[in-house]
mmCIF file of C-alpha atoms and ligand atoms in Angstrom:
data_model
loop_
_atom_site.group_PDB
_atom_site.id
_atom_site.type_symbol
_atom_site.label_atom_id
_atom_site.label_comp_id
_atom_site.label_asym_id
_atom_site.label_seq_id
_atom_site.Cartn_x
_atom_site.Cartn_y
_atom_site.Cartn_z
ATOM 1 C CA UNK A 1310 21.175 1.751 1.126
ATOM 2 C CA UNK A 1311 24.569 0.503 -0.101
ATOM 3 C CA UNK A 1312 26.117 -1.916 2.386
ATOM 4 C CA UNK A 1313 22.718 -2.687 3.932
ATOM 5 C CA UNK A 1314 20.874 -5.995 3.946
ATOM 6 C CA UNK A 1315 17.109 -5.567 3.732
ATOM 7 C CA UNK A 1316 14.730 -8.398 4.618
ATOM 8 C CA UNK A 1317 11.198 -8.080 3.209
ATOM 9 C CA UNK A 1318 8.230 -10.332 4.058
ATOM 10 C CA UNK A 1319 5.430 -10.750 1.551
ATOM 11 C CA UNK A 1320 8.094 -9.847 -1.003
ATOM 12 C CA UNK A 1321 6.768 -11.805 -3.966
ATOM 13 C CA UNK A 1322 4.061 -9.339 -4.980
ATOM 14 C CA UNK A 1323 2.533 -5.923 -4.520
ATOM 15 C CA UNK A 1324 4.025 -3.519 -1.987
ATOM 16 C CA UNK A 1325 6.655 -5.988 -0.715
ATOM 17 C CA UNK A 1326 7.980 -6.609 -4.229
ATOM 18 C CA UNK A 1327 8.089 -2.876 -4.929
ATOM 19 C CA UNK A 1328 10.146 -2.298 -1.760
ATOM 20 C CA UNK A 1329 12.519 -5.185 -2.564
ATOM 21 C CA UNK A 1330 13.202 -3.694 -6.007
ATOM 22 C CA UNK A 1331 13.454 -0.105 -4.730
ATOM 23 C CA UNK A 1332 16.100 -0.933 -2.115
ATOM 24 C CA UNK A 1333 17.915 -3.117 -4.665
ATOM 25 C CA UNK A 1334 18.083 -0.144 -7.030
ATOM 26 C CA UNK A 1335 19.723 1.802 -4.182
ATOM 27 C CA UNK A 1336 22.412 -0.851 -3.738
ATOM 28 C CA UNK A 1337 21.072 -2.941 -0.824
ATOM 29 C CA UNK A 1338 21.273 -6.719 -0.619
ATOM 30 C CA UNK A 1339 17.779 -8.228 -0.461
ATOM 31 C CA UNK A 1340 16.263 -11.200 1.353
ATOM 32 C CA UNK A 1341 12.799 -11.812 -0.116
ATOM 33 C CA UNK A 1342 10.499 -13.924 2.076
ATOM 34 C CA UNK A 1343 7.144 -15.182 0.855
ATOM 35 C CA UNK A 1344 4.725 -18.085 1.099
ATOM 36 C CA UNK A 1345 5.157 -18.362 -2.665
ATOM 37 C CA UNK A 1346 8.740 -19.653 -2.937
ATOM 38 C CA UNK A 1347 8.927 -19.589 -6.736
ATOM 39 C CA UNK A 1348 7.692 -15.993 -6.927
ATOM 40 C CA UNK A 1349 10.136 -14.979 -4.160
ATOM 41 C CA UNK A 1350 12.971 -16.443 -6.261
ATOM 42 C CA UNK A 1351 11.787 -14.402 -9.251
ATOM 43 C CA UNK A 1352 11.850 -11.212 -7.146
ATOM 44 C CA UNK A 1353 15.367 -12.085 -5.919
ATOM 45 C CA UNK A 1354 16.463 -12.376 -9.565
ATOM 46 C CA UNK A 1355 14.768 -9.068 -10.392
ATOM 47 C CA UNK A 1356 16.496 -7.470 -7.379
ATOM 48 C CA UNK A 1357 19.925 -8.560 -8.606
ATOM 49 C CA UNK A 1358 19.106 -7.170 -12.042
ATOM 50 C CA UNK A 1359 18.007 -3.901 -10.395
ATOM 51 C CA UNK A 1360 21.358 -3.487 -8.621
ATOM 52 C CA UNK A 1361 21.365 -5.600 -5.450
ATOM 53 C CA UNK A 1362 24.856 -6.991 -4.823
ATOM 54 C CA UNK A 1363 23.170 -10.153 -3.490
ATOM 55 C CA UNK A 1364 19.573 -11.352 -3.254
ATOM 56 C CA UNK A 1365 17.907 -14.456 -1.933
ATOM 57 C CA UNK A 1366 14.333 -15.760 -2.200
ATOM 58 C CA UNK A 1367 13.206 -17.707 0.872
ATOM 59 C CA UNK A 1368 10.007 -19.739 1.312
ATOM 60 C CA UNK A 1369 8.424 -18.633 4.591
ATOM 61 C CA UNK A 1370 5.011 -18.555 6.227
ATOM 62 C CA UNK A 1371 5.451 -15.623 8.611
ATOM 63 C CA UNK A 1372 2.850 -17.143 10.940
ATOM 64 C CA UNK A 1373 5.175 -20.088 11.608
ATOM 65 C CA UNK A 1374 7.852 -19.554 14.255
ATOM 66 C CA UNK A 1375 10.195 -22.295 12.919
ATOM 67 C CA UNK A 1376 9.816 -20.922 9.375
ATOM 68 C CA UNK A 1377 10.689 -17.373 10.447
ATOM 69 C CA UNK A 1378 13.744 -18.554 12.412
ATOM 70 C CA UNK A 1379 14.883 -20.667 9.434
ATOM 71 C CA UNK A 1380 14.418 -17.712 7.075
ATOM 72 C CA UNK A 1381 16.653 -15.490 9.221
ATOM 73 C CA UNK A 1382 19.213 -18.332 9.312
ATOM 74 C CA UNK A 1383 19.078 -18.462 5.508
ATOM 75 C CA UNK A 1384 19.530 -14.681 5.369
ATOM 76 C CA UNK A 1385 22.886 -15.088 7.130
ATOM 77 C CA UNK A 1386 24.274 -16.248 3.771
ATOM 78 C CA UNK A 1387 23.990 -12.584 2.748
ATOM 79 C CA UNK A 1388 24.339 -10.805 6.092
ATOM 80 C CA UNK A 1389 22.373 -9.940 9.235
ATOM 81 C CA UNK A 1390 19.421 -7.859 8.044
ATOM 82 C CA UNK A 1391 19.756 -4.315 9.409
ATOM 83 C CA UNK A 1392 16.603 -3.078 7.715
ATOM 84 C CA UNK A 1393 13.440 -5.172 7.909
ATOM 85 C CA UNK A 1394 10.066 -4.652 6.254
ATOM 86 C CA UNK A 1395 7.463 -6.769 8.098
ATOM 87 C CA UNK A 1396 4.804 -6.508 5.443
ATOM 88 C CA UNK A 1397 3.162 -9.865 4.679
ATOM 89 C CA UNK A 1398 -0.582 -9.652 5.172
ATOM 90 C CA UNK A 1399 -3.915 -11.079 4.111
ATOM 91 C CA UNK A 1400 -7.486 -9.823 4.217
ATOM 92 C CA UNK A 1401 -10.631 -11.883 4.752
ATOM 93 C CA UNK A 1402 -13.934 -10.136 5.307
ATOM 94 C CA UNK A 1403 -17.362 -11.263 6.504
ATOM 95 C CA UNK A 1404 -20.152 -9.845 8.644
ATOM 96 C CA UNK A 1405 -19.309 -10.507 12.297
ATOM 97 C CA UNK A 1406 -22.133 -13.006 12.878
ATOM 98 C CA UNK A 1407 -20.874 -15.094 9.949
ATOM 99 C CA UNK A 1408 -17.140 -14.783 10.596
ATOM 100 C CA UNK A 1409 -15.605 -18.260 10.821
ATOM 101 C CA UNK A 1410 -13.321 -18.740 13.799
ATOM 102 C CA UNK A 1411 -10.545 -20.283 11.689
ATOM 103 C CA UNK A 1412 -10.581 -17.367 9.234
ATOM 104 C CA UNK A 1413 -10.493 -14.833 12.098
ATOM 105 C CA UNK A 1414 -7.424 -16.450 13.676
ATOM 106 C CA UNK A 1415 -5.631 -16.905 10.342
ATOM 107 C CA UNK A 1416 -5.889 -13.150 9.674
ATOM 108 C CA UNK A 1417 -4.611 -12.420 13.188
ATOM 109 C CA UNK A 1418 -1.783 -14.985 13.063
ATOM 110 C CA UNK A 1419 -0.471 -13.761 9.699
ATOM 111 C CA UNK A 1420 -0.977 -10.004 10.024
ATOM 112 C CA UNK A 1421 -0.172 -9.546 13.717
ATOM 113 C CA UNK A 1422 1.548 -12.808 14.723
ATOM 114 C CA UNK A 1423 3.754 -12.662 11.620
ATOM 115 C CA UNK A 1424 4.790 -9.093 12.405
ATOM 116 C CA UNK A 1425 5.609 -10.122 15.995
ATOM 117 C CA UNK A 1426 7.730 -13.122 14.916
ATOM 118 C CA UNK A 1427 9.562 -11.128 12.220
ATOM 119 C CA UNK A 1428 10.301 -8.142 14.456
ATOM 120 C CA UNK A 1429 11.335 -10.289 17.429
ATOM 121 C CA UNK A 1430 13.818 -12.219 15.326
ATOM 122 C CA UNK A 1431 15.179 -9.052 13.734
ATOM 123 C CA UNK A 1432 15.700 -7.463 17.151
ATOM 124 C CA UNK A 1433 17.291 -10.610 18.601
ATOM 125 C CA UNK A 1434 19.814 -10.782 15.776
ATOM 126 C CA UNK A 1435 20.600 -7.061 15.764
ATOM 127 C CA UNK A 1436 21.083 -7.211 19.537
ATOM 128 C CA UNK A 1437 23.416 -10.189 19.224
ATOM 129 C CA UNK A 1438 25.395 -8.280 16.581
ATOM 130 C CA UNK A 1439 25.447 -5.134 18.774
ATOM 131 C CA UNK A 1440 23.925 -3.087 15.963
ATOM 132 C CA UNK A 1441 21.111 -0.605 15.419
ATOM 133 C CA UNK A 1442 18.707 -0.844 12.522
ATOM 134 C CA UNK A 1443 15.351 0.142 11.091
ATOM 135 C CA UNK A 1444 12.132 -1.878 11.091
ATOM 136 C CA UNK A 1445 8.996 -0.909 9.172
ATOM 137 C CA UNK A 1446 5.688 -2.739 9.591
ATOM 138 C CA UNK A 1447 2.719 -2.452 7.254
ATOM 139 C CA UNK A 1448 -0.387 -1.145 9.008
ATOM 140 C CA UNK A 1449 -3.533 0.120 7.240
ATOM 141 C CA UNK A 1450 -6.081 2.911 7.542
ATOM 142 C CA UNK A 1451 -8.208 0.106 9.087
ATOM 143 C CA UNK A 1452 -6.023 0.524 12.190
ATOM 144 C CA UNK A 1453 -7.426 4.027 12.698
ATOM 145 C CA UNK A 1454 -10.858 4.244 10.976
ATOM 146 C CA UNK A 1455 -13.642 1.760 10.155
ATOM 147 C CA UNK A 1456 -14.008 0.754 6.505
ATOM 148 C CA UNK A 1457 -17.408 1.807 5.204
ATOM 149 C CA UNK A 1458 -17.694 -1.458 3.213
ATOM 150 C CA UNK A 1459 -17.999 -3.368 6.516
ATOM 151 C CA UNK A 1460 -17.130 -6.944 7.455
ATOM 152 C CA UNK A 1461 -13.556 -5.899 8.152
ATOM 153 C CA UNK A 1462 -13.309 -6.786 11.852
ATOM 154 C CA UNK A 1463 -10.438 -9.293 11.756
ATOM 155 C CA UNK A 1464 -8.297 -7.220 9.385
ATOM 156 C CA UNK A 1465 -8.985 -4.025 11.355
ATOM 157 C CA UNK A 1466 -8.149 -5.728 14.650
ATOM 158 C CA UNK A 1467 -4.923 -7.130 13.199
ATOM 159 C CA UNK A 1468 -3.782 -3.793 11.790
ATOM 160 C CA UNK A 1469 -4.798 -1.880 14.921
ATOM 161 C CA UNK A 1470 -2.632 -4.399 16.745
ATOM 162 C CA UNK A 1471 0.271 -3.699 14.393
ATOM 163 C CA UNK A 1472 0.003 0.057 15.008
ATOM 164 C CA UNK A 1473 -0.017 -0.414 18.802
ATOM 165 C CA UNK A 1474 2.783 -2.996 18.622
ATOM 166 C CA UNK A 1475 4.968 -0.596 16.615
ATOM 167 C CA UNK A 1476 4.493 2.230 19.134
ATOM 168 C CA UNK A 1477 5.278 -0.075 22.020
ATOM 169 C CA UNK A 1478 8.388 -1.804 20.663
ATOM 170 C CA UNK A 1479 9.769 1.479 19.288
ATOM 171 C CA UNK A 1480 10.217 2.503 22.937
ATOM 172 C CA UNK A 1481 11.796 -0.845 23.879
ATOM 173 C CA UNK A 1482 14.239 -0.705 20.966
ATOM 174 C CA UNK A 1483 15.207 2.986 21.014
ATOM 175 C CA UNK A 1484 18.078 2.612 23.526
ATOM 176 C CA UNK A 1485 19.907 0.284 21.157
ATOM 177 C CA UNK A 1486 19.350 2.437 18.096
ATOM 178 C CA UNK A 1487 16.733 0.252 16.453
ATOM 179 C CA UNK A 1488 13.958 2.440 14.978
ATOM 180 C CA UNK A 1489 10.472 0.986 14.436
ATOM 181 C CA UNK A 1490 7.738 2.644 12.374
ATOM 182 C CA UNK A 1491 4.715 1.695 10.335
ATOM 183 C CA UNK A 1492 3.615 2.638 6.857
ATOM 184 C CA UNK A 1493 -0.112 3.132 6.334
ATOM 185 C CA UNK A 1494 -0.891 2.507 2.659
ATOM 186 C CA UNK A 1495 -4.196 3.688 1.288
ATOM 187 C CA UNK A 1496 -5.940 1.709 -1.448
ATOM 188 C CA UNK A 1497 -3.059 0.448 -3.570
ATOM 189 C CA UNK A 1498 -3.111 -1.300 -6.988
ATOM 190 C CA UNK A 1499 -2.178 -4.838 -5.882
ATOM 191 C CA UNK A 1500 -3.780 -8.269 -5.945
ATOM 192 C CA UNK A 1501 -5.106 -7.669 -2.427
ATOM 193 C CA UNK A 1502 -7.693 -5.212 -3.743
ATOM 194 C CA UNK A 1503 -9.363 -8.117 -5.556
ATOM 195 C CA UNK A 1504 -9.087 -10.694 -2.752
ATOM 196 C CA UNK A 1505 -12.012 -13.107 -2.917
ATOM 197 C CA UNK A 1506 -13.259 -11.762 -6.260
ATOM 198 C CA UNK A 1507 -13.789 -14.604 -8.804
ATOM 199 C CA UNK A 1508 -11.466 -14.374 -11.835
ATOM 200 C CA UNK A 1509 -14.244 -13.549 -14.303
ATOM 201 C CA UNK A 1510 -15.484 -10.637 -12.163
ATOM 202 C CA UNK A 1511 -12.051 -9.074 -11.653
ATOM 203 C CA UNK A 1512 -11.902 -6.654 -14.598
ATOM 204 C CA UNK A 1513 -15.323 -5.179 -13.720
ATOM 205 C CA UNK A 1514 -14.486 -5.025 -9.985
ATOM 206 C CA UNK A 1515 -11.124 -3.370 -10.685
ATOM 207 C CA UNK A 1516 -12.865 -0.777 -12.879
ATOM 208 C CA UNK A 1517 -15.452 -0.110 -10.148
ATOM 209 C CA UNK A 1518 -12.722 0.295 -7.495
ATOM 210 C CA UNK A 1519 -10.748 2.696 -9.713
ATOM 211 C CA UNK A 1520 -13.828 4.784 -10.372
ATOM 212 C CA UNK A 1521 -14.714 4.859 -6.642
ATOM 213 C CA UNK A 1522 -11.131 5.935 -5.884
ATOM 214 C CA UNK A 1523 -11.409 8.721 -8.472
ATOM 215 C CA UNK A 1524 -14.456 10.055 -6.606
ATOM 216 C CA UNK A 1525 -13.524 9.399 -2.987
ATOM 217 C CA UNK A 1526 -9.741 9.741 -2.659
ATOM 218 C CA UNK A 1527 -8.711 13.423 -2.470
ATOM 219 C CA UNK A 1528 -5.816 12.772 -4.880
ATOM 220 C CA UNK A 1529 -8.350 11.126 -7.207
ATOM 221 C CA UNK A 1530 -6.770 7.712 -7.766
ATOM 222 C CA UNK A 1531 -5.373 4.528 -6.274
ATOM 223 C CA UNK A 1532 -1.722 4.397 -5.184
ATOM 224 C CA UNK A 1533 0.880 2.525 -7.193
ATOM 225 C CA UNK A 1534 2.903 0.068 -5.055
ATOM 226 C CA UNK A 1535 6.074 2.003 -5.929
ATOM 227 C CA UNK A 1536 4.587 5.128 -4.300
ATOM 228 C CA UNK A 1537 4.189 3.257 -1.014
ATOM 229 C CA UNK A 1538 7.671 1.780 -1.504
ATOM 230 C CA UNK A 1539 9.194 5.276 -1.713
ATOM 231 C CA UNK A 1540 7.888 6.035 1.794
ATOM 232 C CA UNK A 1541 9.099 2.689 3.124
ATOM 233 C CA UNK A 1542 12.583 3.183 1.647
ATOM 234 C CA UNK A 1543 12.771 6.537 3.440
ATOM 235 C CA UNK A 1544 11.812 4.917 6.757
ATOM 236 C CA UNK A 1545 14.296 2.064 6.226
ATOM 237 C CA UNK A 1546 17.138 4.439 5.360
ATOM 238 C CA UNK A 1547 19.215 6.800 7.504
ATOM 239 C CA UNK A 1548 17.329 9.719 5.926
ATOM 240 C CA UNK A 1549 14.714 9.115 8.651
ATOM 241 C CA UNK A 1550 17.312 8.775 11.431
ATOM 242 C CA UNK A 1551 15.262 10.736 14.022
ATOM 243 C CA UNK A 1552 11.929 9.019 13.269
ATOM 244 C CA UNK A 1553 10.672 6.190 15.467
ATOM 245 C CA UNK A 1554 7.333 5.019 16.859
ATOM 246 C CA UNK A 1555 5.321 6.772 14.164
ATOM 247 C CA UNK A 1556 2.855 5.911 11.397
ATOM 248 C CA UNK A 1557 3.525 7.323 7.943
ATOM 249 C CA UNK A 1558 0.165 7.673 6.197
ATOM 250 C CA UNK A 1559 0.338 7.353 2.377
ATOM 251 C CA UNK A 1560 -3.337 7.320 1.431
ATOM 252 C CA UNK A 1561 -3.861 10.135 -1.051
ATOM 253 C CA UNK A 1562 -5.584 12.156 1.673
ATOM 254 C CA UNK A 1563 -8.382 9.663 2.371
ATOM 255 C CA UNK A 1564 -8.064 9.631 6.165
ATOM 256 C CA UNK A 1565 -7.868 13.415 6.278
ATOM 257 C CA UNK A 1566 -11.384 13.590 4.850
ATOM 258 C CA UNK A 1567 -14.700 13.364 6.661
ATOM 259 C CA UNK A 1568 -17.670 12.048 4.671
ATOM 260 C CA UNK A 1569 -19.898 14.657 6.347
ATOM 261 C CA UNK A 1570 -20.967 17.341 3.900
ATOM 262 C CA UNK A 1571 -23.783 19.158 5.688
HETATM 263 N N1 LIG B 3054 -3.182 -3.092 -1.306
HETATM 264 C C1 LIG B 3054 -3.755 -2.261 -0.437
HETATM 265 O O1 LIG B 3054 -4.663 -1.484 -0.787
HETATM 266 C C2 LIG B 3054 -3.273 -2.209 0.995
HETATM 267 C C3 LIG B 3054 -3.713 -1.151 1.802
HETATM 268 C C4 LIG B 3054 -3.288 -1.082 3.132
HETATM 269 C C5 LIG B 3054 -2.435 -2.058 3.624
HETATM 270 N N2 LIG B 3054 -2.036 -3.078 2.825
HETATM 271 C C6 LIG B 3054 -1.125 -4.062 3.411
HETATM 272 O O2 LIG B 3054 0.050 -4.113 2.635
HETATM 273 C C7 LIG B 3054 0.668 -5.398 2.800
HETATM 274 C C8 LIG B 3054 1.017 -5.948 1.436
HETATM 275 O O3 LIG B 3054 -0.189 -6.124 0.704
HETATM 276 P P1 LIG B 3054 -0.257 -6.068 -0.885
HETATM 277 O O4 LIG B 3054 -1.345 -5.135 -1.231
HETATM 278 O O5 LIG B 3054 1.082 -5.906 -1.464
HETATM 279 O O6 LIG B 3054 -0.824 -7.551 -1.135
HETATM 280 P P2 LIG B 3054 -0.439 -8.685 -2.170
HETATM 281 O O7 LIG B 3054 -1.496 -9.706 -1.985
HETATM 282 O O8 LIG B 3054 -0.173 -8.122 -3.518
HETATM 283 O O9 LIG B 3054 0.961 -9.243 -1.625
HETATM 284 C C9 LIG B 3054 1.048 -9.896 -0.388
HETATM 285 C C10 LIG B 3054 2.179 -10.897 -0.436
HETATM 286 O O10 LIG B 3054 2.262 -11.497 0.868
HETATM 287 C C11 LIG B 3054 2.404 -12.885 0.719
HETATM 288 N N3 LIG B 3054 1.892 -13.568 1.914
HETATM 289 C C12 LIG B 3054 0.591 -13.736 2.289
HETATM 290 N N4 LIG B 3054 0.544 -14.444 3.416
HETATM 291 C C13 LIG B 3054 1.817 -14.721 3.768
HETATM 292 C C14 LIG B 3054 2.395 -15.434 4.837
HETATM 293 N N5 LIG B 3054 1.647 -16.037 5.767
HETATM 294 N N6 LIG B 3054 3.748 -15.518 4.896
HETATM 295 C C15 LIG B 3054 4.518 -14.937 3.947
HETATM 296 N N7 LIG B 3054 4.023 -14.277 2.895
HETATM 297 C C16 LIG B 3054 2.686 -14.173 2.811
HETATM 298 C C17 LIG B 3054 1.622 -13.227 -0.532
HETATM 299 O O11 LIG B 3054 2.038 -14.484 -1.083
HETATM 300 C C18 LIG B 3054 1.939 -12.034 -1.428
HETATM 301 O O12 LIG B 3054 3.102 -12.250 -2.195
HETATM 302 C C19 LIG B 3054 -0.315 -6.232 3.601
HETATM 303 O O13 LIG B 3054 0.070 -6.251 4.957
HETATM 304 C C20 LIG B 3054 -1.617 -5.482 3.451
HETATM 305 O O14 LIG B 3054 -2.491 -5.718 4.518
HETATM 306 C C21 LIG B 3054 -2.413 -3.180 1.518
#
C-alpha cells in the first residue's frame, strides 16, 4: 500500500479503525473520517505511529453532502485518495409497525446515502486525476438473509441497497480502472453489537452474544475487527486487481448454514 492514500469513513472505531491501522502498517497515508472528530484525530495519530507517512482525522457526517465534499477537499492536503473504504454505518431496530419514520430515514441516509456520497466523490476525483483506484463498501449479511432477531428492516434495506449499488457502479467504473467491491462482515466484536443496550446491561449482553456465536457460527466465535480489515486491505490493494463487483463474505460460515436440521 506504499504510495497510496486511503480514505476511510467511520474510521474512529471498530472495523473502520482496524482498516485505517492495517493500511497504515503497510505504508499507506490515511484520511480518517468520522462523526466523532476527536476520536478520528486519535486514529490518525495511531496510524502515523503504525507507519503511515501522513494521516489526517476529519470530522464528517457522511450523510451530509457539503461535509463529504469538504472532507475530500481536506484530504487533498495528503493526496487524492486512490483507495476508499465507505464503511460508516449505524443500526436501529424496531418492529415494523413501531418503526419511527425519522429513524428509518436516518439509517437509510447514513448507510446508503453516505455510501453514495462517498463513492461519487471518490469517483469524481479519480476521474479528474485520470486515475484508477479501488473502492470497498461495507455491506452486511442483512443484505442477503433476514436476521432471525427481527426488527431489522431499515438496516437490511440499507445494506441490500449497498450490495446492489456496488454491483451497479462496478460496471460503470470498470472502463476507467476503478474497482468497486463490498465486504460482508459477520458478527464482529465492535460497539455496534451493543447498540441501544444500556451501559449496565452491556457486560451480560456481550456475554450472551459471545455464547450465541459459539453455538451458531460455524467457526464458533465472533470476528475480531482486524480479521475483517485483512479482507478489506486485500480488496483495497492491487493483490485483488481482477476483482470487481463482488461481495467478500467474512462471517465465519454463518450464511453458508441453514437452520433446518430435520
Ligand atoms: N459489527 C458488526 O457485527 C457488523 C456486521 C456487519 C456489518 N457491519 C457494518 O460495519 C460498519 C462498521 O461498523 P462497526 O461494527 O465498526 O461499528 P462501530 O459502531 O464500532 O463504528 C462505526 C463508526 O462509524 C461512525 N459513524 C456513525 N455514523 C456516522 C456518520 N453519519 N458519519 C461518519 N461516521 C459515522 C461512528 O462514530 C463509529 O466511529 C457499519 O457499516 C456496519 O453496518 C458491522
